[in-house]
Coordinates of C-alpha atoms in Angstrom, one line a residue:
X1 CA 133.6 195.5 100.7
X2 CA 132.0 196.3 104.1
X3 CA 133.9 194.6 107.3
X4 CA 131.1 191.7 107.8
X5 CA 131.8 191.1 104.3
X6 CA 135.3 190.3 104.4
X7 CA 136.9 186.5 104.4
X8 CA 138.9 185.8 107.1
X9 CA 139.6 182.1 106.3
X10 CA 143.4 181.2 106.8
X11 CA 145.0 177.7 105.7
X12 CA 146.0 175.7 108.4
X13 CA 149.1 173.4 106.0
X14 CA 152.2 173.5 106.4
X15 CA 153.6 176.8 104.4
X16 CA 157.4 175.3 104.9
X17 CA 159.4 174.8 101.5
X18 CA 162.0 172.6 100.6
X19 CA 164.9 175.2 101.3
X20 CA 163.3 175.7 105.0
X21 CA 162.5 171.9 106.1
X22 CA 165.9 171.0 107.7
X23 CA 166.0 174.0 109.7
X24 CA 162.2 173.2 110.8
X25 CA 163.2 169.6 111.6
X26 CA 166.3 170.8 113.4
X27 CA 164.3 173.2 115.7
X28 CA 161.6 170.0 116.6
X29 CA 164.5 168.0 117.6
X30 CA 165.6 170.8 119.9
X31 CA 162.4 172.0 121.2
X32 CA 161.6 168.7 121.8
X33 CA 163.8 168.7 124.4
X34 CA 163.6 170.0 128.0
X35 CA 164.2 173.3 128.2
X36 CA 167.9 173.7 129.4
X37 CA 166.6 175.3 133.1
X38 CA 169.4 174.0 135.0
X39 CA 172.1 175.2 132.4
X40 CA 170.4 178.9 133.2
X41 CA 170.7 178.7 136.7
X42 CA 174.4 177.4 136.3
X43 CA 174.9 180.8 134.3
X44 CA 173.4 182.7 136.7
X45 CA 175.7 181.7 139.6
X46 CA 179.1 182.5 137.2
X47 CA 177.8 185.7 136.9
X48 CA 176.8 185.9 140.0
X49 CA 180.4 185.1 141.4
X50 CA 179.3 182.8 144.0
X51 CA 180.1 179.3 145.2
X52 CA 177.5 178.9 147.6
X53 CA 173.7 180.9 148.1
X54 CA 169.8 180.1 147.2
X55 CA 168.8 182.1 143.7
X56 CA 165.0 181.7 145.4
X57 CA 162.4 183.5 142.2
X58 CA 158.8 184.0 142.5
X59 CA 156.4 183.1 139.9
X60 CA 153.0 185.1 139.0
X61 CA 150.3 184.2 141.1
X62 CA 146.9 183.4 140.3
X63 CA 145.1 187.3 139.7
X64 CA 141.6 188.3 140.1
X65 CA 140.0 191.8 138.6
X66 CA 139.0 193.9 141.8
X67 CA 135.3 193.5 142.2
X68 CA 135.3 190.0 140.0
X69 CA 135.6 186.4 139.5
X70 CA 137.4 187.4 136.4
X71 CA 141.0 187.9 135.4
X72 CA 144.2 189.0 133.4
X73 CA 145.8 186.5 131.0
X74 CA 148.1 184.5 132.5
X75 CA 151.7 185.9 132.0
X76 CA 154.5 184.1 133.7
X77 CA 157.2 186.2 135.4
X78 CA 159.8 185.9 132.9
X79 CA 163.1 185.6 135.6
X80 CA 161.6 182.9 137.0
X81 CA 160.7 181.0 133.6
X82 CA 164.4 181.2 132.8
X83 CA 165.2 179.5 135.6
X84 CA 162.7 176.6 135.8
X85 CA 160.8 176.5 131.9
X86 CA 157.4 176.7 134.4
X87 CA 154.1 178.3 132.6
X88 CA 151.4 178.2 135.0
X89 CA 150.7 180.0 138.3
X90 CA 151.6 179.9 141.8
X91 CA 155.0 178.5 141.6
X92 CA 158.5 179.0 143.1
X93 CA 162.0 177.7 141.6
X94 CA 165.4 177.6 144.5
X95 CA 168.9 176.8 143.1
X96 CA 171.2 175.7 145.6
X97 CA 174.4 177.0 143.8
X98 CA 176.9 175.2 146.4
X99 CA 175.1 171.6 145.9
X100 CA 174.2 172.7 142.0
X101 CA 170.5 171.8 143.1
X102 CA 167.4 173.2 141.1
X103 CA 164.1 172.6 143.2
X104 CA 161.0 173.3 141.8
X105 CA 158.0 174.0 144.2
X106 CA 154.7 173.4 142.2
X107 CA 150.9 173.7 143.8
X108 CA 148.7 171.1 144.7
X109 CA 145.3 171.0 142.6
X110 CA 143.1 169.8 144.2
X111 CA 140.4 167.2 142.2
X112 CA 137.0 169.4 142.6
X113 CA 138.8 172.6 141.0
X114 CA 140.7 170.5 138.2
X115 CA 137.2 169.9 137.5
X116 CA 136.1 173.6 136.6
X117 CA 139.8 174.7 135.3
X118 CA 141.6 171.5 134.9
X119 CA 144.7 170.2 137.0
X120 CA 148.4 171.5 137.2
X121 CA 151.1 168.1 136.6
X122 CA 152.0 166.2 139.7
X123 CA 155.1 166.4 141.2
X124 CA 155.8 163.0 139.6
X125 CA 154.8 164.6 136.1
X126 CA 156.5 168.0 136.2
X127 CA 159.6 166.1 137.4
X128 CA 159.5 164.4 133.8
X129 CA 158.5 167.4 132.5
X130 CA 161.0 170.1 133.8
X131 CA 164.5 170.2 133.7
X132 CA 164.7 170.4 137.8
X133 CA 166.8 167.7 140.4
X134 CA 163.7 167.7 142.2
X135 CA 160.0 168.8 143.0
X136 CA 157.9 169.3 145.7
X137 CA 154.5 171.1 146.3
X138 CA 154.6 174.2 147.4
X139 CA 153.1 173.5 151.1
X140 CA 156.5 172.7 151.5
X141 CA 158.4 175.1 151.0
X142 CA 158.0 177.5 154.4
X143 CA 159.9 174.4 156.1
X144 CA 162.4 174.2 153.5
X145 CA 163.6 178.2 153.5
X146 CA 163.1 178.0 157.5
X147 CA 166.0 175.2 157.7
X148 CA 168.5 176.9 155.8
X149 CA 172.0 177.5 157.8
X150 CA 172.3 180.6 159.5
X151 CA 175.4 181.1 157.2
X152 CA 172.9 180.9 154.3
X153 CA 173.0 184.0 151.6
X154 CA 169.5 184.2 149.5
X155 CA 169.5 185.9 146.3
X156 CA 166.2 187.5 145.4
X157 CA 165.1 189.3 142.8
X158 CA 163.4 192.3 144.5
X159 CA 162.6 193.0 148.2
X160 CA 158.8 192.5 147.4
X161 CA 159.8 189.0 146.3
X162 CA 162.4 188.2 149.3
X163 CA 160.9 184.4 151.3
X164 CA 158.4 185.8 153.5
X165 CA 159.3 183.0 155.8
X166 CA 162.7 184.7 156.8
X167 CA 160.9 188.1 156.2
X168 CA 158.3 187.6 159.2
X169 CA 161.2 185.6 161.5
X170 CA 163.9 188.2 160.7
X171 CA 161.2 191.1 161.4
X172 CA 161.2 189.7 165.6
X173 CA 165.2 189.8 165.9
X174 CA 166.1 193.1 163.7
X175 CA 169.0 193.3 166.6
X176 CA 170.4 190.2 165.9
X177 CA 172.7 189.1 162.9
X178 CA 172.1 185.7 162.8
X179 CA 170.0 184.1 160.3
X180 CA 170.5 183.8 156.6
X181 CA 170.8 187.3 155.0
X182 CA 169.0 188.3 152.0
X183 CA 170.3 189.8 148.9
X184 CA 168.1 192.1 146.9
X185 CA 170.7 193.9 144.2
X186 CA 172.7 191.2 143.0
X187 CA 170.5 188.7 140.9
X188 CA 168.7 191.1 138.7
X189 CA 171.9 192.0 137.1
X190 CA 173.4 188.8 136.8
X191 CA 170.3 187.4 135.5
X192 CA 170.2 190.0 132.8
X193 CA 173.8 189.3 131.7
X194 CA 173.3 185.8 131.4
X195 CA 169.9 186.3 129.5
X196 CA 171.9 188.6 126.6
X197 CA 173.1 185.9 124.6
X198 CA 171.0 183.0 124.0
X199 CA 171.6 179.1 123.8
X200 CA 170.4 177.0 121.8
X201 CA 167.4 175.9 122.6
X202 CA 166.6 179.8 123.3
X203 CA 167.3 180.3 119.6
X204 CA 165.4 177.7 118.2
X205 CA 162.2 179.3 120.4
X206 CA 163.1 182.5 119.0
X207 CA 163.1 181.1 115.4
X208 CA 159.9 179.4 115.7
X209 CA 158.3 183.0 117.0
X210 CA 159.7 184.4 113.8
X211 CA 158.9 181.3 111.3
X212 CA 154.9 181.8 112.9
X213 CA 154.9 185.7 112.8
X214 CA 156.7 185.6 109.3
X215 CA 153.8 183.5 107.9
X216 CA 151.5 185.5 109.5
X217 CA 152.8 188.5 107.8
X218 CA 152.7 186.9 104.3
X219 CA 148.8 185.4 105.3
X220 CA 148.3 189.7 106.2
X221 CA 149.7 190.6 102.6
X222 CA 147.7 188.6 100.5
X223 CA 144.5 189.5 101.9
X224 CA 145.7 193.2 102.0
X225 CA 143.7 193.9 98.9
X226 CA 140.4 193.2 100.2
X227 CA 140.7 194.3 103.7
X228 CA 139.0 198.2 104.5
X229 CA 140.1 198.6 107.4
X230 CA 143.5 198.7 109.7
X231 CA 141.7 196.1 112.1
X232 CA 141.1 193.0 109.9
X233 CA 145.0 193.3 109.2
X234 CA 145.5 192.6 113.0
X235 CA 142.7 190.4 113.0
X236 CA 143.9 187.9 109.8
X237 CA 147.1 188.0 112.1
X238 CA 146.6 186.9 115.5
X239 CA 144.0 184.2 113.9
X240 CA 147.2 182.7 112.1
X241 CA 149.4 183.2 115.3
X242 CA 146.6 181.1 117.3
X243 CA 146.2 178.7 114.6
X244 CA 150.3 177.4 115.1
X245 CA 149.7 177.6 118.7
X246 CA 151.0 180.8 119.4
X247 CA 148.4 182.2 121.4
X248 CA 149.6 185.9 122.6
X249 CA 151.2 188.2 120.5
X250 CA 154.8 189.9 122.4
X251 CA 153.4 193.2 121.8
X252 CA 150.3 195.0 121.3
X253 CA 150.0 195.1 117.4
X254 CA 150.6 198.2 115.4
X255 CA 148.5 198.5 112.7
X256 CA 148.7 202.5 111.8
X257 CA 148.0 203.6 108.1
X258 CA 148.4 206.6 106.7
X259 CA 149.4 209.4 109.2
X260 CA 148.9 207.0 111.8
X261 CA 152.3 204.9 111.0
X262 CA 154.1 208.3 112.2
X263 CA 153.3 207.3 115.6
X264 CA 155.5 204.6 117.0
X265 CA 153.3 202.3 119.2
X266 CA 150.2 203.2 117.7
X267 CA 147.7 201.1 118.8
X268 CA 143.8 201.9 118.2
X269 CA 144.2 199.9 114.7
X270 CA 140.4 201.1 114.1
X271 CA 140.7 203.7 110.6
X272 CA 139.7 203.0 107.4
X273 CA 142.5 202.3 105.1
X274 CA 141.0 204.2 102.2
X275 CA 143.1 207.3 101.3
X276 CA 146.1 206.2 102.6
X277 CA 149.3 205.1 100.4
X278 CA 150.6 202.8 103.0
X279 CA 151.0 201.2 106.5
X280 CA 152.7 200.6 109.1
X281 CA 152.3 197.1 110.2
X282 CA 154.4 195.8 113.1
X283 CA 153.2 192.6 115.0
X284 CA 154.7 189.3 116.4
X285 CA 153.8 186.8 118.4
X286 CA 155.7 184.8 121.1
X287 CA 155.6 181.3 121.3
X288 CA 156.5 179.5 124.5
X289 CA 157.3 182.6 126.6
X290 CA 159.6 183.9 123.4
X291 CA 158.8 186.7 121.3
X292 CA 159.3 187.7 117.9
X293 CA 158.8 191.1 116.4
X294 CA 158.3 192.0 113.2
X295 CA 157.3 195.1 111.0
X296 CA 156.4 195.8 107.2
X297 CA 155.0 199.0 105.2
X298 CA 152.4 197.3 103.1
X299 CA 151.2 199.6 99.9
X300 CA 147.3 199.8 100.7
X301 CA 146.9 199.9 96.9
X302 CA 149.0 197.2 95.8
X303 CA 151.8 199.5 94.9
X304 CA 153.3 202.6 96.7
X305 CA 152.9 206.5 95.7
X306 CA 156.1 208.2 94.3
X307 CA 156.5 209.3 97.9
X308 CA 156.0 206.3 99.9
X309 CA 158.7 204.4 97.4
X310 CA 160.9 207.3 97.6
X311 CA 161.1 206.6 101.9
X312 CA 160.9 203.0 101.6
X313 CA 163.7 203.1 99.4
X314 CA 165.6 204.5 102.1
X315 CA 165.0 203.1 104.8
X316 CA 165.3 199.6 103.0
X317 CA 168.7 200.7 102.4
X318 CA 169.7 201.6 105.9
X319 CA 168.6 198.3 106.7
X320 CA 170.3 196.3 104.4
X321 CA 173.3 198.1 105.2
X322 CA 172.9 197.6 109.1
X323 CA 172.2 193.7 108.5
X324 CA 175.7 193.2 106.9
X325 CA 177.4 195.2 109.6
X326 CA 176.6 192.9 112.3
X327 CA 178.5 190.4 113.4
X328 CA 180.9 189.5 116.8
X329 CA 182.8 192.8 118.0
X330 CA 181.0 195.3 116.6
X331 CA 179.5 198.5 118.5
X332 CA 175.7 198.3 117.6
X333 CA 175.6 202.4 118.9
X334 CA 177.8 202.8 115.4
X335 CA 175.3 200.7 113.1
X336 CA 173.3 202.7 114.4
X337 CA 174.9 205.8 113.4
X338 CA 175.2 203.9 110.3
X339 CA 171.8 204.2 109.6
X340 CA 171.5 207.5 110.2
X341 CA 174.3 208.7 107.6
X342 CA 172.4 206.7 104.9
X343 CA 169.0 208.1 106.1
X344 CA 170.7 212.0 106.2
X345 CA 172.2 210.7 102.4
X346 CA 168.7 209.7 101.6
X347 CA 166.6 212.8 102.6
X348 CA 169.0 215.3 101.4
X349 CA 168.7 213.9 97.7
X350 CA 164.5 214.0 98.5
X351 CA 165.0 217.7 99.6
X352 CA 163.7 217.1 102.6
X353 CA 166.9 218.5 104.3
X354 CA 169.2 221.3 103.4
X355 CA 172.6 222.3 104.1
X356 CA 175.7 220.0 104.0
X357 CA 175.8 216.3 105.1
X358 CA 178.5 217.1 107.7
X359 CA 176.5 219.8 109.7
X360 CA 173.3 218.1 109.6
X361 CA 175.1 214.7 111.1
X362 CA 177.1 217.1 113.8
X363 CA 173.3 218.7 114.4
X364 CA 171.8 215.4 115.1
X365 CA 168.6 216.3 112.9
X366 CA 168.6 213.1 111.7
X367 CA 167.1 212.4 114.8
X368 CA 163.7 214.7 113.8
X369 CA 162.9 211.5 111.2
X370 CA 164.9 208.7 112.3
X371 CA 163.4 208.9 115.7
X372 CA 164.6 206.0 117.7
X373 CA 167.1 203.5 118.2
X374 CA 168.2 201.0 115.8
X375 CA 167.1 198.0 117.6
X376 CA 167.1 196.0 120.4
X377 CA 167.7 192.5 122.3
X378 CA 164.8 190.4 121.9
X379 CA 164.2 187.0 124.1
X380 CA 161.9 186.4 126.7
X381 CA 161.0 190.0 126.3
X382 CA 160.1 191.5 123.1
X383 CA 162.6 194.5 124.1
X384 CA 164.7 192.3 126.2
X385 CA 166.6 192.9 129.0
X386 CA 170.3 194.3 128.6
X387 CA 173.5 193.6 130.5
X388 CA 175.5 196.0 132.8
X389 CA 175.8 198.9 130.4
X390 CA 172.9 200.0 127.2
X391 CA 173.4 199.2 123.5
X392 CA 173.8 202.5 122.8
X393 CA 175.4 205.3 124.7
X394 CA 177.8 204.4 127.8
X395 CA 177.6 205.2 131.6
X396 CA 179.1 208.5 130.9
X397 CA 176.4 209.6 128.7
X398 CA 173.5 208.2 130.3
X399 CA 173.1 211.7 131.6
X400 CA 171.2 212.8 128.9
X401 CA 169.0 210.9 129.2
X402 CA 169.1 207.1 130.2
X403 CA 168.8 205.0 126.9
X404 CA 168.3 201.0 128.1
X405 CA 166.6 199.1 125.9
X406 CA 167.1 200.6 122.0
X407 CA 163.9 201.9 120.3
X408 CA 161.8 202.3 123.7
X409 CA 163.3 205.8 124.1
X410 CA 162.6 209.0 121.8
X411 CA 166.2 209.7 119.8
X412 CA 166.8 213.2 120.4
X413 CA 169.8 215.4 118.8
X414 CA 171.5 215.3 122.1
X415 CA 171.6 211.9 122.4
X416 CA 172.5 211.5 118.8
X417 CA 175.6 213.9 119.4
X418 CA 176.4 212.0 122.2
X419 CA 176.8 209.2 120.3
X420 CA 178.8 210.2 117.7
X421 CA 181.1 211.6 120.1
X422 CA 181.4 208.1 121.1
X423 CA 182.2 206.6 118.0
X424 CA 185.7 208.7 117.5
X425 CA 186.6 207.8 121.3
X426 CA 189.1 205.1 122.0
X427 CA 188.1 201.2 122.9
X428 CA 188.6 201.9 126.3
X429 CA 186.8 205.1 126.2
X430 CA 183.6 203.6 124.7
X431 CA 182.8 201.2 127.5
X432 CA 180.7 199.3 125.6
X433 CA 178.5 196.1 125.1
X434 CA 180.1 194.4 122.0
X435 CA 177.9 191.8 120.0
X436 CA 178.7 188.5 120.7
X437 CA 177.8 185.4 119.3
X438 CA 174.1 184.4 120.3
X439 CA 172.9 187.9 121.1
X440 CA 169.6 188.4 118.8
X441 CA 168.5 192.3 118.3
X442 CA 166.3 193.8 115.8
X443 CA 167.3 196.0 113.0
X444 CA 164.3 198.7 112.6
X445 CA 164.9 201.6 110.7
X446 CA 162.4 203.5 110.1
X447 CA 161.6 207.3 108.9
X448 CA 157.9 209.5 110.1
X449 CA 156.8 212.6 109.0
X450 CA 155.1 213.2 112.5
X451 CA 153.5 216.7 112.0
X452 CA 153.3 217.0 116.5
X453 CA 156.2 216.1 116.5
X454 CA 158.6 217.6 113.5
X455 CA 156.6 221.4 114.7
X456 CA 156.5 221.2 118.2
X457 CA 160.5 220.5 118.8
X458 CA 161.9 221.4 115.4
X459 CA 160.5 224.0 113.3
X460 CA 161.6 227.1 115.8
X461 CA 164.7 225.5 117.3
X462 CA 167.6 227.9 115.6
X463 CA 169.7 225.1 114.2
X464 CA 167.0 222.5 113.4
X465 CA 164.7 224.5 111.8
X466 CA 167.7 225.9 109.0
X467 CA 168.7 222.6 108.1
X468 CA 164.9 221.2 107.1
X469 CA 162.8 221.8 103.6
X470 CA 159.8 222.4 105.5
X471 CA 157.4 223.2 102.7
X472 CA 158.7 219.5 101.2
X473 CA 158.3 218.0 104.4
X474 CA 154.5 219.5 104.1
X475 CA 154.4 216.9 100.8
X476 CA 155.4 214.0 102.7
X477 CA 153.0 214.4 106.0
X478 CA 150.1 212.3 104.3
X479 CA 153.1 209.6 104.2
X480 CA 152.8 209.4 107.7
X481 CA 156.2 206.6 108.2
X482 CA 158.0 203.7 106.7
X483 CA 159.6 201.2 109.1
X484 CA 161.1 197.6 108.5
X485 CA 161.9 195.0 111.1
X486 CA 163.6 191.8 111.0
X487 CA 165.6 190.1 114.2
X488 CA 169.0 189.4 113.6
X489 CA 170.8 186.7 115.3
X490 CA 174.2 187.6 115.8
X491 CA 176.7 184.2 114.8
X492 CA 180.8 183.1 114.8
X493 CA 181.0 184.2 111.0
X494 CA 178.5 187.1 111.0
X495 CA 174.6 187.3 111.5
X496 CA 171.9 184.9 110.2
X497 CA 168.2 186.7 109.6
X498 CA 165.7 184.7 111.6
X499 CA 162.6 186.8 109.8
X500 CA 161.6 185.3 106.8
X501 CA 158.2 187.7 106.1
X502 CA 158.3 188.6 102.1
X503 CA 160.0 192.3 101.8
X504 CA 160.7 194.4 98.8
X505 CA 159.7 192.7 95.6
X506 CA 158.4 190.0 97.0
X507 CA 156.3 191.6 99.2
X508 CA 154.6 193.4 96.7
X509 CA 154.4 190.1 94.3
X510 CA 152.2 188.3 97.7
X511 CA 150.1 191.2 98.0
X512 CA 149.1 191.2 94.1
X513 CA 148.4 188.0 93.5
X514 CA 145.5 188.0 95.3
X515 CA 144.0 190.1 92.7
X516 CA 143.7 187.2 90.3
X517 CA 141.8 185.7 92.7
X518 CA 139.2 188.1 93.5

């Protein structure tokens, strides 16, 4: 079936079943809320430390394409949505911590433009709107920042984002001390601890992400059968995403069959699907500033070569045994070393590696399949911010190689040994982020037989290169990798899975269905 050929029609009812309708009617009455602005800015003063200051955040401007009336889709600077729930441009949020005042500064539009792009809410309607103890326009704002006490400390994110009102009148009395100061080092980091764990209503936005991607996911698997190409899997998804009003997707989608799902972030999505046993499909869409993310290996055929199974087996196992390790108090560096013992367990009985399980865990080789971290936060970022300290490896061990936000940076050996070093160290020693209740990360496993990759860094190191089958590993390059995502909320008694897209049998039962149908 050629490309032009191929039915993109998706069904725009309600998918939810009985067992899911409470938990759908609990997240409308929360989201039908305000979203809890003031309680953020609250949290970011206690971690701040303060009694008394301006948190003053920026909010993306309007952007043109050099050259153009054209430009970027409109992303809103996430620091500043946390703070004021705000998803349009040109705006500015203050909290006055000593007065526990949130002030929203909104622009004026003016009727002849809301004619050609429509008009931003009043300061009457964003007042019922927003969760903010006052609003004003914008204009306003130069008088308000210029009147602060001289005594005055304002907390901003970044120099480039400090008021330029007090910028321009500090700049003609750099001798003098008077004035309110500006603090450019303290919110960013107090901001990020209060953003780990999520409230409520930061859940239920999370969940929805993941109820619209996980449909999605299912729509992607029963069409799998008459798609051709790695680009109408993308396509049947961000039409369903769009369709729940969940118009951008939290990452670039990742639609890599074949050889192609060996490389992680992938992202032409343009090959024929013909040949290949599998793929690699990882996308998720955000809805409301929060993202979801989401992967599955789909069996291009309808069912998976002896070799495909054989590392999906795996790595479904390291997941499943990651999932029921998390919970309040745990170290998520040693679920991920978790995984890595079942994936070293897994690929020795496949003959991919040789030697003994102990020396191939003290090598870190691991680390040549299983090539980046287990996971990692996910909120108003996809691969949200982190506190004072990585999930990962601690300050100590940052020097080889800084490792912030879990699966963004390459797992090497080193870091791996570093790691495990970690895990026989004391409490004290580890210096660690513990999970806490309300903290959401993925768990993504996954295993690639990168051919670039495996040669380039493995097969002439001395220790690496004794401890791998290579002429097996030459059988499973066509395999290209296996990966499965979910994202795991952390709770009191454990972990709840807010992904719901069909995995394991059931994945295989939505894809061949469709065949009665064609």
């Amino acid at each position: 079936m050629s490309a032009a050929e191929f039915d993109y029609e998706f069904v725009l009812e309600d998918e939810f079943d009985a067992i899911s309708l409470d938990k759908k009617q609990s997240v409308d009455e929360i989201l039908s809320g305000k979203y809890p602005a003031k309680n953020h800015a609250r949290k970011v003063a206690h971690e701040l430390g303060v009694d008394q200051g301006i948190i003053y955040l920026v909010g993306e401007p309007e952007r043109r394409f050099p050259d153009s009336d054209q430009g970027p889709k409109f992303r809103q600077q996430r620091y500043f949505y946390y703070l004021s729930g705000v998803d349009y441009a040109g705006c500015t949020v203050t909290y006055d911590i000593g007065l526990d005042s949130l002030v929203l500064w909104i622009p004026y539009t003016e009727p002849k433009k809301s004619h050609w792009f429509g008009s931003t809410p009043s300061t009457a309607e964003a007042a019922r709107l927003y969760d903010a103890d006052q609003v004003h326009y914008i204009s306003d704002l130069a008088n308000y920042i210029t009147s602060l006490p001289a005594t005055t400390t304002v907390y901003a994110l970044h120099a480039d984002q400090r008021p330029p009102q007090l910028v321009q009148h500090q700049s003609f009395r750099s001798r003098s001390s008077d004035g309110p100061s500006i603090n450019c080092s303290a919110l960013q980091p107090a901001m990020n601890r209060a953003r780990e764990v999520k409230d409520q209503y930061e859940i239920a936005l999370v969940r929805r992400a993941n109820d619209i991607s996980s449909a999605a996911h299912r729509r992607v698997a029963q069409a799998l059968l008459r798609m051709t190409n790695e680009s109408q899997l993308q396509a049947v998804f961000e039409a369903y995403c769009t369709s729940r009003d969940a118009h951008s997707q939290a990452y670039p989608v990742i639609a890599g069959a074949g050889p192609h799902g060996a490389t992680l972030h992938y992202g032409a999505n343009n090959a024929p699907l013909k040949g290949h046993a599998a793929i690699v499909f990882d996308a998720g869409c955000e809805y409301r500033c929060y993202a979801s993310d989401v992967t599955r290996t789909l069996p291009v055929s309808g069912s998976f070569s002896p070799r495909a199974a054989a590392v999906g087996d795996i790595v479904t196992r390291m997941q499943n045994e990651c999932i029921a390790a998390m919970k309040p108090g745990a170290f998520f560096y040693d679920i991920h070393n978790l995984a890595g013992r079942v994936a070293v367990d897994g690929l020795l009985k496949l003959g991919v590696l040789r030697g003994t399980r102990e020396e191939i865990i003290a090598a870190g080789t691991i680390s040549a399949f299983f090539t980046h971290g287990l996971g990692h936060h996910v909120g108003l970022e996809v691969h949200d911010v982190v506190g004072d300290v990585p999930l990962m490896l601690s300050a100590a061990s940052e020097t080889v190689g800084g490792f912030t936000r879990g699966k963004r940076t390459m797992m090497t050996p080193e870091k791996l040994i570093a790691m495990n070093k970690l895990s026989a160290a004391t409490a004290a020693e580890k210096q660690r982020t513990v999970l806490r209740a309300g903290m959401i990360l993925t768990i993504e496993p996954g295993l690639y037989f990168n051919r670039a990759y495996l040669e380039g860094f493995f097969r002439d190191d001395p220790v690496h290169s004794k401890l791998i089958e290579w002429d097996v590993v030459e059988r499973y390059y066509p395999v290209g990798g296996s990966r499965t995502e979910d994202c795991i909320l952390v709770t009191e008694g454990g972990y709840e899975n807010l992904t719901t897209a069909p995995k394991g049998q059931e994945l295989l039962d939505a894809i061949n269905r469709s065949k009665s149908r064609q």
